[in-house]
Coordinates of C-alpha atoms and ligand atoms in Angstrom, one line a residue:
M1 CA 129.0 59.2 102.7
S2 CA 132.3 58.7 100.5
T3 CA 133.7 55.1 100.1
L4 CA 136.4 55.9 102.5
S5 CA 134.3 57.0 105.1
Q6 CA 131.9 53.7 104.8
S7 CA 134.9 51.6 104.9
F8 CA 136.8 53.5 107.5
W9 CA 133.7 53.9 110.3
P10 CA 132.7 50.4 110.9
P11 CA 135.6 49.1 112.2
L12 CA 136.0 52.5 113.8
R13 CA 133.2 52.5 115.4
A14 CA 133.5 48.7 116.1
F15 CA 137.1 49.9 118.1
C16 CA 135.3 52.8 120.1
R17 CA 132.5 50.3 120.9
G18 CA 134.6 48.7 123.7
P19 CA 136.2 50.9 125.4
L20 CA 133.0 53.2 125.4
R21 CA 131.2 50.9 126.6
G22 CA 133.8 50.8 129.8
L23 CA 133.7 54.6 130.1
A24 CA 130.0 54.5 129.7
Q25 CA 129.7 51.7 133.1
A26 CA 132.4 54.1 134.6
W27 CA 130.2 57.0 134.4
R28 CA 126.9 55.5 134.8
P29 CA 126.6 55.8 138.6
F30 CA 127.0 59.6 137.9
W31 CA 124.2 60.3 135.1
Q32 CA 121.9 57.6 137.0
N33 CA 122.1 59.3 140.2
P34 CA 122.7 63.0 139.6
G35 CA 121.2 64.1 142.2
A36 CA 124.1 62.7 144.4
H37 CA 126.5 65.1 142.6
A38 CA 125.9 69.0 142.4
G39 CA 126.0 68.7 138.7
P40 CA 122.8 69.6 137.2
A41 CA 120.4 66.9 135.7
E42 CA 121.4 68.4 131.9
S43 CA 124.8 67.2 132.5
S44 CA 123.7 64.1 133.0
V45 CA 121.8 64.5 129.5
A46 CA 125.0 65.9 128.0
L47 CA 127.1 62.5 128.8
R48 CA 124.8 60.6 126.9
T49 CA 124.9 62.9 123.8
S50 CA 126.0 61.3 120.5
H51 CA 128.5 64.4 120.6
F52 CA 129.8 63.9 123.7
R53 CA 129.9 60.1 122.5
Q54 CA 131.9 61.1 119.5
T55 CA 134.2 63.1 121.8
T56 CA 135.0 60.5 124.0
C57 CA 135.5 58.4 121.0
F58 CA 137.8 60.4 119.3
A59 CA 139.8 61.3 122.6
F60 CA 140.3 58.2 123.2
I61 CA 141.7 57.3 119.7
F62 CA 144.3 60.4 120.3
L63 CA 145.3 59.1 123.4
L64 CA 146.1 55.7 122.0
V65 CA 147.9 57.4 118.8
T66 CA 150.1 59.7 121.2
L67 CA 150.9 56.7 124.3
G68 CA 152.0 55.1 120.8
S69 CA 154.3 58.1 119.4
I70 CA 156.0 58.9 123.1
A71 CA 156.6 55.6 123.2
W72 CA 158.2 55.1 119.8
G73 CA 159.8 58.3 120.0
Q74 CA 161.2 57.8 123.4
N75 CA 162.7 54.3 121.7
L76 CA 163.8 56.3 118.8
L77 CA 166.0 58.7 121.6
E78 CA 167.1 55.6 123.1
Q79 CA 168.4 54.2 120.0
V80 CA 170.2 57.5 118.7
M81 CA 171.9 57.9 122.2
I82 CA 173.0 54.3 121.9
R83 CA 174.3 54.6 118.8
H84 CA 176.2 58.0 119.8
V85 CA 178.1 55.5 122.8
K86 CA 179.0 52.8 120.4
D87 CA 180.4 55.3 118.5
M88 CA 182.4 56.6 121.1
V89 CA 183.7 53.2 122.5
A90 CA 184.3 52.1 118.8
T91 CA 186.6 55.2 118.6
E92 CA 188.2 54.7 121.7
I93 CA 189.0 51.1 120.5
R94 CA 190.3 51.7 117.3
A95 CA 192.7 54.8 118.6
H96 CA 194.0 52.1 121.5
Q97 CA 194.8 49.4 118.5
T98 CA 196.5 52.0 116.6
L99 CA 198.2 54.2 119.0
S100 CA 199.5 51.4 121.0
G101 CA 199.8 48.5 118.9
R102 CA 200.5 46.6 121.8
D103 CA 198.9 42.2 121.6
S104 CA 199.5 41.1 124.8
A105 CA 197.0 42.1 127.7
A106 CA 200.0 42.9 129.9
Q107 CA 201.6 45.6 127.5
L108 CA 198.2 47.1 127.0
A109 CA 197.6 47.0 130.7
L110 CA 200.8 48.7 131.0
A111 CA 200.3 51.3 128.2
L112 CA 196.7 52.1 129.6
S113 CA 197.7 52.6 133.2
Q114 CA 200.8 55.1 132.0
R115 CA 198.0 57.1 129.5
E116 CA 195.0 56.9 131.3
T117 CA 195.8 57.9 134.8
T118 CA 192.8 59.9 135.2
V119 CA 190.7 59.0 132.1
N120 CA 188.6 57.0 134.8
R121 CA 185.7 59.0 134.9
R122 CA 182.2 57.7 136.7
E123 CA 180.1 57.4 133.6
R124 CA 183.1 55.6 131.7
A125 CA 185.5 52.7 132.6
A126 CA 187.9 50.6 131.1
A127 CA 189.3 47.3 132.1
V128 CA 192.1 44.6 130.7
Q129 CA 192.1 40.8 131.9
D130 CA 194.6 38.3 130.6
A131 CA 193.7 34.9 129.1
D132 CA 193.2 33.3 132.8
G133 CA 190.2 36.2 133.3
T134 CA 192.8 38.4 136.1
L135 CA 192.2 41.9 136.1
L136 CA 195.1 43.2 135.1
Y137 CA 194.6 47.1 134.5
G138 CA 190.8 49.4 134.6
N139 CA 187.3 49.1 136.9
A140 CA 186.9 45.5 138.3
E141 CA 182.5 46.6 138.4
L142 CA 182.9 45.6 134.5
L143 CA 183.7 41.8 135.6
A144 CA 181.9 41.1 138.7
P145 CA 178.8 41.0 138.5
G146 CA 179.7 42.9 135.2
L147 CA 180.2 42.4 131.2
C148 CA 182.3 39.6 130.9
A149 CA 182.1 37.9 134.8
G150 CA 180.1 34.8 135.0
R151 CA 179.0 34.8 130.9
A152 CA 179.1 31.1 129.6
E153 CA 179.7 32.3 126.4
P154 CA 182.5 33.8 125.3
C155 CA 182.7 37.4 126.4
R156 CA 183.2 39.8 123.2
G157 CA 181.8 42.4 121.1
W158 CA 179.1 44.4 121.9
L159 CA 177.7 43.8 125.7
R160 CA 175.1 45.3 127.9
S161 CA 174.1 45.2 131.6
S162 CA 173.0 46.6 134.6
H163 CA 173.2 46.0 138.0
T164 CA 173.3 47.8 141.4
G165 CA 177.0 48.5 143.4
G166 CA 178.0 50.6 146.2
D167 CA 177.6 53.9 144.5
G168 CA 174.1 53.1 142.9
M169 CA 172.7 51.7 139.8
R170 CA 174.8 51.2 136.9
E171 CA 173.8 51.0 133.3
W172 CA 176.8 49.6 131.5
L173 CA 177.3 49.6 127.6
G174 CA 180.3 49.0 126.3
H175 CA 182.7 46.2 123.8
A176 CA 185.1 43.6 124.6
Y177 CA 187.9 43.2 122.3
L178 CA 189.8 39.8 121.9
L179 CA 193.6 40.6 122.3
P180 CA 195.7 38.3 120.2
D181 CA 196.8 36.4 123.7
G182 CA 194.0 35.6 124.7
G183 CA 193.4 38.5 127.1
R184 CA 190.5 41.1 126.5
Y185 CA 190.0 44.9 126.5
I186 CA 187.1 46.3 127.8
I187 CA 185.8 50.1 127.4
A188 CA 182.1 50.5 128.8
Y189 CA 180.0 53.7 129.5
D190 CA 177.3 53.9 132.7
I191 CA 174.2 55.2 130.2
L192 CA 172.0 55.2 133.1
P193 CA 172.8 59.2 133.2
M194 CA 171.9 59.9 129.6
L195 CA 168.8 57.4 129.8
N196 CA 167.7 59.3 133.1
R197 CA 167.9 62.8 131.0
I198 CA 165.4 61.2 128.3
Y199 CA 162.9 60.0 130.2
P200 CA 161.2 62.9 131.5
V201 CA 160.8 63.9 127.8
P202 CA 157.7 61.2 127.6
L203 CA 156.6 62.5 130.7
V204 CA 156.2 66.0 130.1
V205 CA 154.6 65.2 126.8
G206 CA 152.0 62.8 128.5
L207 CA 151.0 65.2 131.0
S208 CA 151.0 67.8 128.3
V209 CA 148.7 64.9 125.8
F210 CA 147.0 64.0 129.1
T211 CA 145.8 67.9 129.9
A212 CA 144.8 68.7 126.4
L213 CA 142.5 65.6 126.7
L214 CA 141.0 66.6 130.0
L215 CA 140.2 70.1 127.9
S216 CA 139.1 68.8 125.2
L217 CA 136.7 66.6 127.0
G218 CA 135.5 69.3 129.1
A219 CA 135.3 71.4 125.7
G220 CA 133.3 68.2 124.5
L221 CA 131.0 68.2 127.6
F222 CA 130.5 71.9 127.7
F223 CA 128.8 71.7 123.9
S224 CA 127.4 68.2 124.7
M225 CA 125.5 70.3 127.5
D226 CA 124.7 73.3 125.1
A227 CA 123.4 70.9 122.4
A228 CA 121.4 69.0 125.2
N229 CA 119.8 72.1 126.3
R230 CA 118.5 73.1 122.9
I231 CA 117.7 70.1 121.7
S232 CA 115.4 69.9 125.3
R233 CA 114.1 73.4 124.0
I234 CA 112.8 72.0 121.1
R235 CA 111.3 69.4 122.8
Q236 CA 109.7 71.3 125.2
A237 CA 108.1 73.0 122.8
M238 CA 106.8 70.1 120.8
G239 CA 105.6 69.1 124.1
R240 CA 103.6 71.4 125.0
F241 CA 101.8 71.7 121.6
A242 CA 101.0 68.3 121.8
R243 CA 99.8 68.8 124.9
G244 CA 97.4 71.2 123.7
E245 CA 99.4 74.7 124.1
L246 CA 98.8 75.6 120.3
D247 CA 100.7 79.0 120.4
A248 CA 103.7 77.1 121.7
R249 CA 107.1 77.8 119.5
V250 CA 110.8 77.0 119.9
A251 CA 112.6 80.0 121.3
L252 CA 115.6 80.6 118.8
R253 CA 119.1 81.7 120.1
G254 CA 119.9 83.8 116.8
R255 CA 123.1 81.9 116.1
Q256 CA 121.7 80.4 112.7
D257 CA 123.6 77.1 113.3
E258 CA 122.2 73.8 112.6
F259 CA 119.6 74.2 116.2
D260 CA 118.3 77.4 115.2
Q261 CA 117.8 76.1 111.7
L262 CA 115.9 72.6 113.5
G263 CA 114.1 74.9 115.4
K264 CA 112.8 77.5 112.5
D265 CA 111.8 74.0 110.9
V266 CA 109.8 72.8 113.6
N267 CA 108.2 76.1 114.3
Q268 CA 107.1 76.1 110.7
A269 CA 106.0 72.4 111.1
L270 CA 103.8 73.7 114.3
G271 CA 102.8 77.0 112.5
R272 CA 101.2 74.8 109.4
I273 CA 99.4 72.4 112.0
Y274 CA 97.9 74.9 113.6
F275 CA 96.7 76.8 110.7
L276 CA 95.4 73.3 108.9
M277 CA 93.6 72.5 112.8
E278 CA 92.3 75.9 112.6
E279 CA 90.8 75.5 108.9
V280 CA 89.1 72.1 109.9
R281 CA 87.9 73.4 112.8
N282 CA 86.0 76.7 111.2
A283 CA 85.2 74.3 108.3
T284 CA 83.5 72.1 111.0
N285 CA 82.0 75.1 112.8
H286 CA 80.6 76.5 109.5
I287 CA 79.1 73.4 108.5
A288 CA 77.5 72.6 111.7
H289 CA 76.1 76.4 111.5
E290 CA 75.0 76.1 108.2
L291 CA 73.1 72.9 108.6
R292 CA 71.8 73.4 111.6
T293 CA 68.6 76.0 110.0
P294 CA 68.0 73.3 107.3
L295 CA 67.7 70.3 110.0
T296 CA 65.5 72.2 112.2
R297 CA 63.7 72.9 108.8
L298 CA 63.7 69.5 108.2
Q299 CA 62.5 68.4 111.8
Q300 CA 59.3 70.6 111.6
R301 CA 58.2 69.1 108.4
L302 CA 58.4 65.8 109.5
S303 CA 56.4 66.7 112.4
N304 CA 53.7 68.2 110.4
A305 CA 53.8 65.2 108.3
A306 CA 53.2 62.8 111.2
D307 CA 50.2 64.9 112.1
T308 CA 48.6 64.7 108.8
I309 CA 49.1 60.5 108.6
R310 CA 48.3 59.6 111.9
D311 CA 46.0 57.1 110.7
N312 CA 49.0 54.9 109.1
P313 CA 50.8 53.7 112.2
A314 CA 53.5 52.4 110.2
A315 CA 54.7 55.6 108.4
D316 CA 54.1 57.2 112.0
N317 CA 56.6 55.1 113.2
E318 CA 58.9 55.4 110.7
L319 CA 58.7 59.5 110.7
A320 CA 59.0 59.0 114.7
L321 CA 62.4 57.2 114.0
A322 CA 63.4 59.9 111.6
E323 CA 62.9 62.7 113.6
E324 CA 64.8 61.0 116.4
E325 CA 67.5 60.6 114.2
I326 CA 67.6 64.4 113.4
R327 CA 67.2 65.5 116.8
R328 CA 70.4 63.5 117.2
I329 CA 72.1 65.1 114.3
L330 CA 71.1 68.7 116.1
Y331 CA 72.3 67.5 119.6
L332 CA 75.6 66.7 118.1
F333 CA 76.0 70.2 116.0
R334 CA 74.8 71.9 119.1
A335 CA 77.4 70.3 121.1
V336 CA 80.3 70.9 118.7
M337 CA 79.2 74.6 118.4
R338 CA 78.9 74.7 122.3
I339 CA 82.3 73.5 122.4
S340 CA 83.9 75.5 119.9
E341 CA 82.4 78.8 121.0
I342 CA 83.5 78.2 124.5
E343 CA 86.9 77.7 123.5
T344 CA 87.0 80.8 121.2
G345 CA 85.7 82.6 124.2
R346 CA 82.7 83.7 122.0
C347 CA 80.3 82.0 124.0
H348 CA 78.0 84.2 126.7
H349 CA 79.5 83.8 130.2
E350 CA 78.9 85.8 133.3
P351 CA 81.8 85.4 135.7
A352 CA 80.5 85.7 139.1
P353 CA 81.4 84.7 142.7
I354 CA 80.5 80.7 143.0
D355 CA 78.6 78.9 145.9
I356 CA 80.5 76.0 145.7
P357 CA 78.7 73.7 148.0
A358 CA 75.1 75.0 146.0
L359 CA 77.2 73.8 143.2
L360 CA 77.8 70.5 144.4
R361 CA 74.4 70.3 146.1
D362 CA 72.3 71.1 142.8
L363 CA 74.4 68.5 141.1
H364 CA 73.7 65.9 143.8
E365 CA 70.3 66.3 143.5
Y366 CA 70.4 66.4 139.7
Y367 CA 71.7 62.9 140.1
D368 CA 70.4 61.6 142.7
V369 CA 67.7 59.4 141.3
L370 CA 69.5 58.3 138.2
A371 CA 72.3 57.2 140.0
E372 CA 70.1 55.5 142.7
Q373 CA 68.6 53.9 139.8
R374 CA 71.9 52.4 138.6
E375 CA 73.0 51.6 142.1
L376 CA 75.1 53.7 142.8
R377 CA 76.2 55.6 145.7
L378 CA 76.6 59.4 145.3
L379 CA 78.6 60.8 147.8
T380 CA 80.0 64.8 148.1
T381 CA 83.2 65.8 149.9
L382 CA 84.4 69.6 149.8
D383 CA 86.9 71.9 151.8
E384 CA 85.3 74.7 154.0
D385 CA 85.7 78.4 152.9
L386 CA 86.3 77.7 148.9
A387 CA 86.4 80.7 146.7
L388 CA 85.9 80.6 143.2
H389 CA 85.0 83.2 140.7
G390 CA 83.5 81.9 137.5
D391 CA 80.7 81.2 135.2
A392 CA 78.2 79.0 137.1
A393 CA 76.3 77.5 134.4
L394 CA 79.2 76.4 132.5
L395 CA 81.0 74.5 135.2
F396 CA 78.0 73.1 136.4
Q397 CA 77.5 71.8 132.5
A398 CA 81.1 70.3 132.8
L399 CA 80.8 68.4 136.4
V400 CA 77.2 67.5 134.7
N401 CA 79.8 65.6 131.9
L402 CA 81.7 64.2 134.4
V403 CA 78.8 62.7 136.5
D404 CA 77.6 61.4 133.4
N405 CA 80.8 59.4 132.4
A406 CA 81.0 58.0 135.9
I407 CA 77.6 57.0 135.8
K408 CA 77.7 55.2 132.3
Y409 CA 81.2 53.5 132.7
A410 CA 81.4 52.7 136.5
P411 CA 79.8 49.4 137.4
A412 CA 76.5 48.7 139.9
G413 CA 77.4 48.9 143.5
T414 CA 80.4 51.7 143.5
T415 CA 80.2 54.7 144.7
I416 CA 80.7 58.1 142.8
T417 CA 82.2 61.1 144.5
L418 CA 81.9 64.9 143.8
L419 CA 84.5 66.8 145.0
A420 CA 85.7 70.5 146.0
R421 CA 88.8 70.7 147.4
R422 CA 91.6 73.1 148.1
A423 CA 94.9 72.8 145.6
G424 CA 97.7 74.8 146.1
A425 CA 96.6 78.8 145.3
G426 CA 93.1 77.5 143.4
L427 CA 90.9 74.7 143.8
E428 CA 90.0 71.5 142.5
L429 CA 86.4 70.9 141.7
G430 CA 85.2 67.3 139.9
V431 CA 84.1 63.5 140.1
A432 CA 85.8 60.5 141.2
D433 CA 84.4 56.6 140.3
E434 CA 85.5 53.1 140.9
G435 CA 85.2 52.2 137.1
P436 CA 87.5 51.0 135.1
G437 CA 89.7 54.3 134.8
I438 CA 92.0 55.6 131.9
D439 CA 95.2 54.6 130.9
A440 CA 97.6 57.2 131.4
G441 CA 98.4 56.9 127.7
H442 CA 95.0 57.6 126.8
R443 CA 94.3 60.3 128.8
G444 CA 95.2 62.5 126.0
Q445 CA 93.1 61.0 123.4
A446 CA 90.0 61.2 125.9
V447 CA 89.6 64.9 125.7
Q448 CA 89.8 64.8 121.7
R449 CA 86.6 65.7 120.2
F450 CA 84.9 62.4 118.9
R451 CA 87.0 60.4 120.3
R452 CA 85.6 57.3 122.7
L453 CA 88.0 55.0 123.9
T454 CA 85.3 52.4 125.2
H455 CA 84.4 49.7 122.4
D456 CA 80.9 48.9 124.0
R457 CA 78.9 50.4 121.8
T458 CA 75.7 49.9 123.7
I459 CA 76.9 52.8 125.9
A460 CA 75.7 55.8 124.2
G461 CA 77.9 58.6 123.5
H462 CA 79.6 60.6 121.1
G463 CA 83.0 61.4 122.3
L464 CA 82.8 65.2 123.0
G465 CA 81.8 65.3 126.9
L466 CA 85.8 65.3 127.9
A467 CA 86.2 68.1 125.2
L468 CA 83.8 70.3 126.5
V469 CA 84.6 70.0 129.9
Q470 CA 88.3 70.8 128.6
A471 CA 87.2 74.2 127.1
V472 CA 85.4 75.3 130.2
A473 CA 88.4 74.6 132.0
A474 CA 90.8 76.8 129.7
L475 CA 87.8 79.7 129.9
H476 CA 88.5 79.4 133.7
E477 CA 92.3 79.8 132.6
G478 CA 92.3 76.3 134.7
S479 CA 93.3 72.5 133.1
L480 CA 91.0 69.2 133.0
V481 CA 93.1 66.5 135.0
L482 CA 92.4 62.7 134.6
G483 CA 93.8 60.3 136.8
D484 CA 93.7 57.3 139.0
N485 CA 91.1 57.7 141.9
P486 CA 93.0 57.5 144.8
L487 CA 90.1 58.0 147.4
P488 CA 89.4 55.0 150.2
R489 CA 87.2 52.4 149.1
A490 CA 84.9 50.6 151.2
A491 CA 85.4 47.4 149.3
P492 CA 89.4 47.1 148.6
G493 CA 90.6 45.4 145.1
G494 CA 88.0 47.1 142.7
L495 CA 88.6 48.6 139.7
R496 CA 91.1 51.9 139.3
G497 CA 88.5 54.3 138.7
L498 CA 89.0 58.0 137.7
M499 CA 89.2 60.8 139.4
A500 CA 88.6 63.8 136.9
V501 CA 89.1 67.2 138.3
L502 CA 88.9 70.7 136.7
R503 CA 92.1 72.5 138.4
L504 CA 90.9 76.2 138.9
P505 CA 92.7 79.3 140.0
A506 CA 90.4 80.9 142.2
T507 CA 90.3 84.2 140.5
P508 CA 91.0 83.9 136.9
A509 CA 93.3 86.4 136.0
A510 CA 91.3 87.9 133.4
Q511 CA 88.7 88.6 135.9
A512 CA 91.4 89.7 138.8
G513 CA 92.6 92.3 136.2
S514 CA 89.6 93.8 135.8
Ligands
ATP601 N1 84.4 57.9 134.3 C1 85.0 57.3 132.8 N2 85.4 56.0 133.0 C2 85.8 55.4 132.4 N3 86.2 55.9 131.2 C3 85.5 57.2 131.0 C4 85.3 57.8 131.9 N4 84.9 58.9 131.2 C5 85.3 59.3 130.2 N5 85.8 57.6 129.9 C6 86.3 57.4 128.4 O1 87.2 58.5 127.9 C7 86.1 58.4 126.5 C8 85.7 60.3 126.0 O2 84.4 60.7 127.1 P1 83.8 61.8 126.7 O3 83.2 62.4 127.9 O4 84.3 63.0 125.9 O5 82.8 60.6 125.5 P2 81.6 60.1 125.6 O6 81.4 60.0 126.9 O7 82.3 58.6 125.3 O8 80.4 60.5 124.7 P3 79.6 62.0 125.7 O9 80.4 62.2 126.3 O10 79.8 62.7 124.2 O11 78.4 61.5 125.5 C9 84.9 57.7 126.5 O12 84.2 57.2 125.7 C10 85.4 56.6 127.9 O13 86.2 55.6 127.0
MG602 MG1 80.8 61.5 128.0

């Protein structure tokens, strides 16, 4: 920033802040409750853009400067007009002095009455007073309550006064000339008609400026809405990417302006992130794949070694522990590979119509004993006539992971509900528990691979369960939705609970088409 703008901007910003705050307060009801007005939500966003704030600020400065210029211009016009009138009055007085050469008020009055039989017009008046103040000639309006009546100081020189008489308002500007005998000669012009003629000038200029101001605010609002709209497209693309739509990109307008440039940069960054994610994912899968065979062989060797040293219990125990560790590592590798197979569609899956009541019944039976051991109540609730096309084994695996979580994290004495219900054109399959639940802000992380939110290390797990559920949901063109458990409780005031559901279309589009 240049030194000039550095020294210019802070006071300007301080100057604008007050009026802008007032303006903002006046507009606040409009943008805080856009629904009450016909405008779209974008217009309320546009009013808050820095672009519109700058436009308002400059419009305000422009208005102040223009109002100042109008006032100054009007004053200048008035001064020019007054100078002109004074010149006329001075010329007249000089003419009478030289032409008449009269020294007394009476002589001057006589001369004037002979000369000026028709001179007195509505906007011009003259009067002659003797030393006692008696009007000898001319317009009495100049005296009572005119220029020279009722004044404490001697009435002479340039005078200005306004008063309302029988024929309307008048603004007299004149000069009182003191005659040698103490009398007075006054000439004045009514400048009100002239003033009235110049007053519309600032009014017209003001109206034009106001119109220009409204137009510039309208244009500012339009450009702000456009800017807000384009920023919102960029934010939407980034939001979709953050929610897992890795192919989300900013749609460019092709105008090559700063928003297109920003959109291009964002797209490049998203593309790069996607590439790096794929690289990491491929490397992980590759490593997992490559290590699986030697680990299986190692496990076998340990098992053989354990068979040969049965008579040494200490060594036998160590080998059993080593075998257990390898079993766990193999489980991890299998889980990671399973997720990536499902995510990439490389897994073997057989979509077919699914018997949902049977699926939930199997699940119930599978966990019945374990739930009882953990003092948990297992319930099933399902809508009738639900239809679903998908892979029963994968969906069963996904539901197993959800029930497994519920059993792990919900406290004893609570209820776990297996549910299947209609949702719009599709359905929801899921599990609700009465455990601690997951904070709304952490739900996105909970579905990431190897991401565990619990700090209780006594609860076994690798943070892979929900990642697999999400992959199964995506394979069925659905999504995994995590939320608080809204189901009614037997005992009020318990924990918030978690409801994890796979939101699925009844028939995935891929199958519907084939
Ligand atoms: N029902 C639940 N109640 C509370 N927290 C949950 C629940 N389900 C999942 N979580 C939280 O989400 C995290 C991720 O869950 P996920 O199932 O992916 O991993 P995990 O259960 O820790 O391990 P794994 O499933 O691999 O055995 C968990 O570590 C836990 O903190
Ligand atoms: Mg789990």
